[in-house]
């Protein structure tokens, strides 16, 4: 039974009430779905990269929704109640930040910047602060502070991993869910939801290739997978 059809994944009921099956599809979208295409092998690549990153985070003690990898495009996950905010962590200025604040692309943030956006396709995922999110009843201030701490820790682990692959993690988006009175990392982490730049040349390996029409986006994703697979 399909519970939810997302832009790049479908969510199905798992074998029991506490699990779901996430299927990575070959769809790629940008600009809130305005630009969309289907690319053979894209789901498999995103699943493989996300599974590698989730395994790395688990090794570092981060609790995630992942229960088991089922096949090349599907994972079994804990059925968490998804918190309706996207957490964005930025190590360098790009995309929305450059557009909003007019700073130079690549400006380094130390410490990293954490932002929240309300998850709403209809509203275009508007950015919101803690007070606004609490007023909307989407998450409590305690939950937001816990998500911030967890996201910064995840950022540290991910930066370390990508550095070993010669990749700079410029920014990324996370989603959390409530499960057994805890907040756990959900959704996916892949080049669909991160900005990943070659450390030496600055070449882009993420969805910006598709957003900006820079070439074969899956070549970038393949490079990310190849390099992450080689990290010892
Ligand atoms: P920006 O706010 O600059 O557009 O995005 C910041 C980071 O979060 C980028 O790595 C971008 O890919 C990711 N991101 C922001 N919103 C979404 C979203 O709705 N879906 C996905 N997959 N990633 C997002």
PDB file of N, CA and C and ligand atoms in Angstrom, residues 86 88 90 94-97 115 125 171-173 192-195 207 211, ligand 1:
ATOM      1  N   UNK A  86      12.294  21.316   7.406  1.00  0.00           N
ATOM      2  CA  UNK A  86      13.561  20.890   6.815  1.00  0.00           C
ATOM      3  C   UNK A  86      14.654  21.647   7.545  1.00  0.00           C
ATOM      4  N   UNK A  88      18.375  22.940   7.345  1.00  0.00           N
ATOM      5  CA  UNK A  88      19.454  23.157   6.372  1.00  0.00           C
ATOM      6  C   UNK A  88      20.713  23.576   7.122  1.00  0.00           C
ATOM      7  N   UNK A  90      24.612  24.939   6.519  1.00  0.00           N
ATOM      8  CA  UNK A  90      25.457  25.533   5.483  1.00  0.00           C
ATOM      9  C   UNK A  90      26.879  25.753   5.999  1.00  0.00           C
ATOM     10  N   UNK A  94      25.735  29.339  -0.846  1.00  0.00           N
ATOM     11  CA  UNK A  94      25.340  28.890  -2.187  1.00  0.00           C
ATOM     12  C   UNK A  94      23.827  29.013  -2.283  1.00  0.00           C
ATOM     13  N   UNK A  95      23.303  28.757  -3.469  1.00  0.00           N
ATOM     14  CA  UNK A  95      21.855  28.633  -3.680  1.00  0.00           C
ATOM     15  C   UNK A  95      21.024  29.718  -3.030  1.00  0.00           C
ATOM     16  N   UNK A  96      20.090  29.269  -2.208  1.00  0.00           N
ATOM     17  CA  UNK A  96      19.121  30.167  -1.577  1.00  0.00           C
ATOM     18  C   UNK A  96      19.766  31.248  -0.732  1.00  0.00           C
ATOM     19  N   UNK A  97      20.882  30.940  -0.090  1.00  0.00           N
ATOM     20  CA  UNK A  97      21.529  31.921   0.796  1.00  0.00           C
ATOM     21  C   UNK A  97      22.107  33.079  -0.015  1.00  0.00           C
ATOM     22  N   UNK A 115      19.452  26.588   9.396  1.00  0.00           N
ATOM     23  CA  UNK A 115      18.178  27.245   9.060  1.00  0.00           C
ATOM     24  C   UNK A 115      17.048  26.232   9.114  1.00  0.00           C
ATOM     25  N   UNK A 125       8.241  25.782   0.627  1.00  0.00           N
ATOM     26  CA  UNK A 125       9.128  25.550   1.791  1.00  0.00           C
ATOM     27  C   UNK A 125       9.676  26.864   2.368  1.00  0.00           C
ATOM     28  N   UNK A 171      26.574  22.499   1.648  1.00  0.00           N
ATOM     29  CA  UNK A 171      25.343  22.560   2.451  1.00  0.00           C
ATOM     30  C   UNK A 171      24.524  21.300   2.251  1.00  0.00           C
ATOM     31  N   UNK A 172      23.514  21.120   3.075  1.00  0.00           N
ATOM     32  CA  UNK A 172      22.626  19.960   2.919  1.00  0.00           C
ATOM     33  C   UNK A 172      21.349  20.178   3.714  1.00  0.00           C
ATOM     34  N   UNK A 173      20.374  19.310   3.414  1.00  0.00           N
ATOM     35  CA  UNK A 173      19.061  19.384   4.057  1.00  0.00           C
ATOM     36  C   UNK A 173      18.796  18.074   4.797  1.00  0.00           C
ATOM     37  N   UNK A 192      20.965  14.763  -4.160  1.00  0.00           N
ATOM     38  CA  UNK A 192      19.702  15.478  -4.360  1.00  0.00           C
ATOM     39  C   UNK A 192      19.506  16.533  -3.277  1.00  0.00           C
ATOM     40  N   UNK A 193      20.084  16.282  -2.108  1.00  0.00           N
ATOM     41  CA  UNK A 193      19.799  17.144  -0.951  1.00  0.00           C
ATOM     42  C   UNK A 193      21.055  17.792  -0.357  1.00  0.00           C
ATOM     43  N   UNK A 194      22.183  17.653  -1.063  1.00  0.00           N
ATOM     44  CA  UNK A 194      23.447  18.254  -0.591  1.00  0.00           C
ATOM     45  C   UNK A 194      24.063  19.070  -1.725  1.00  0.00           C
ATOM     46  N   UNK A 195      24.936  20.005  -1.377  1.00  0.00           N
ATOM     47  CA  UNK A 195      25.809  20.612  -2.394  1.00  0.00           C
ATOM     48  C   UNK A 195      27.212  20.079  -2.149  1.00  0.00           C
ATOM     49  N   UNK A 207      22.854  18.098  -7.361  1.00  0.00           N
ATOM     50  CA  UNK A 207      21.678  18.437  -8.169  1.00  0.00           C
ATOM     51  C   UNK A 207      21.761  19.804  -8.836  1.00  0.00           C
ATOM     52  N   UNK A 211      19.782  21.532 -11.871  1.00  0.00           N
ATOM     53  CA  UNK A 211      19.091  22.823 -11.692  1.00  0.00           C
ATOM     54  C   UNK A 211      19.587  23.849 -12.701  1.00  0.00           C
TER      55      UNK A 211
HETATM   56  P1  LIG B   1      18.905  26.200  -0.717  1.00  0.00           P
HETATM   57  O1  LIG B   1      18.178  26.775   0.459  1.00  0.00           O
HETATM   58  O2  LIG B   1      20.222  26.864  -0.939  1.00  0.00           O
HETATM   59  O3  LIG B   1      18.056  26.096  -1.943  1.00  0.00           O
HETATM   60  O4  LIG B   1      19.237  24.669  -0.313  1.00  0.00           O
HETATM   61  C1  LIG B   1      20.180  24.354   0.661  1.00  0.00           C
HETATM   62  C2  LIG B   1      20.490  22.855   0.613  1.00  0.00           C
HETATM   63  O5  LIG B   1      19.356  22.113   1.016  1.00  0.00           O
HETATM   64  C3  LIG B   1      20.848  22.351  -0.786  1.00  0.00           C
HETATM   65  O6  LIG B   1      21.856  21.352  -0.672  1.00  0.00           O
HETATM   66  C4  LIG B   1      19.557  21.761  -1.310  1.00  0.00           C
HETATM   67  O7  LIG B   1      19.800  20.700  -2.218  1.00  0.00           O
HETATM   68  C5  LIG B   1      18.906  21.267  -0.025  1.00  0.00           C
HETATM   69  N1  LIG B   1      17.437  21.414  -0.086  1.00  0.00           N
HETATM   70  C6  LIG B   1      16.706  22.505   0.231  1.00  0.00           C
HETATM   71  N2  LIG B   1      15.374  22.271   0.060  1.00  0.00           N
HETATM   72  C7  LIG B   1      15.273  21.009  -0.381  1.00  0.00           C
HETATM   73  C8  LIG B   1      14.153  20.175  -0.742  1.00  0.00           C
HETATM   74  O8  LIG B   1      12.986  20.563  -0.680  1.00  0.00           O
HETATM   75  N3  LIG B   1      14.471  18.914  -1.173  1.00  0.00           N
HETATM   76  C9  LIG B   1      15.758  18.451  -1.242  1.00  0.00           C
HETATM   77  N4  LIG B   1      15.973  17.193  -1.675  1.00  0.00           N
HETATM   78  N5  LIG B   1      16.823  19.203  -0.888  1.00  0.00           N
HETATM   79  C10 LIG B   1      16.589  20.463  -0.471  1.00  0.00           C
END
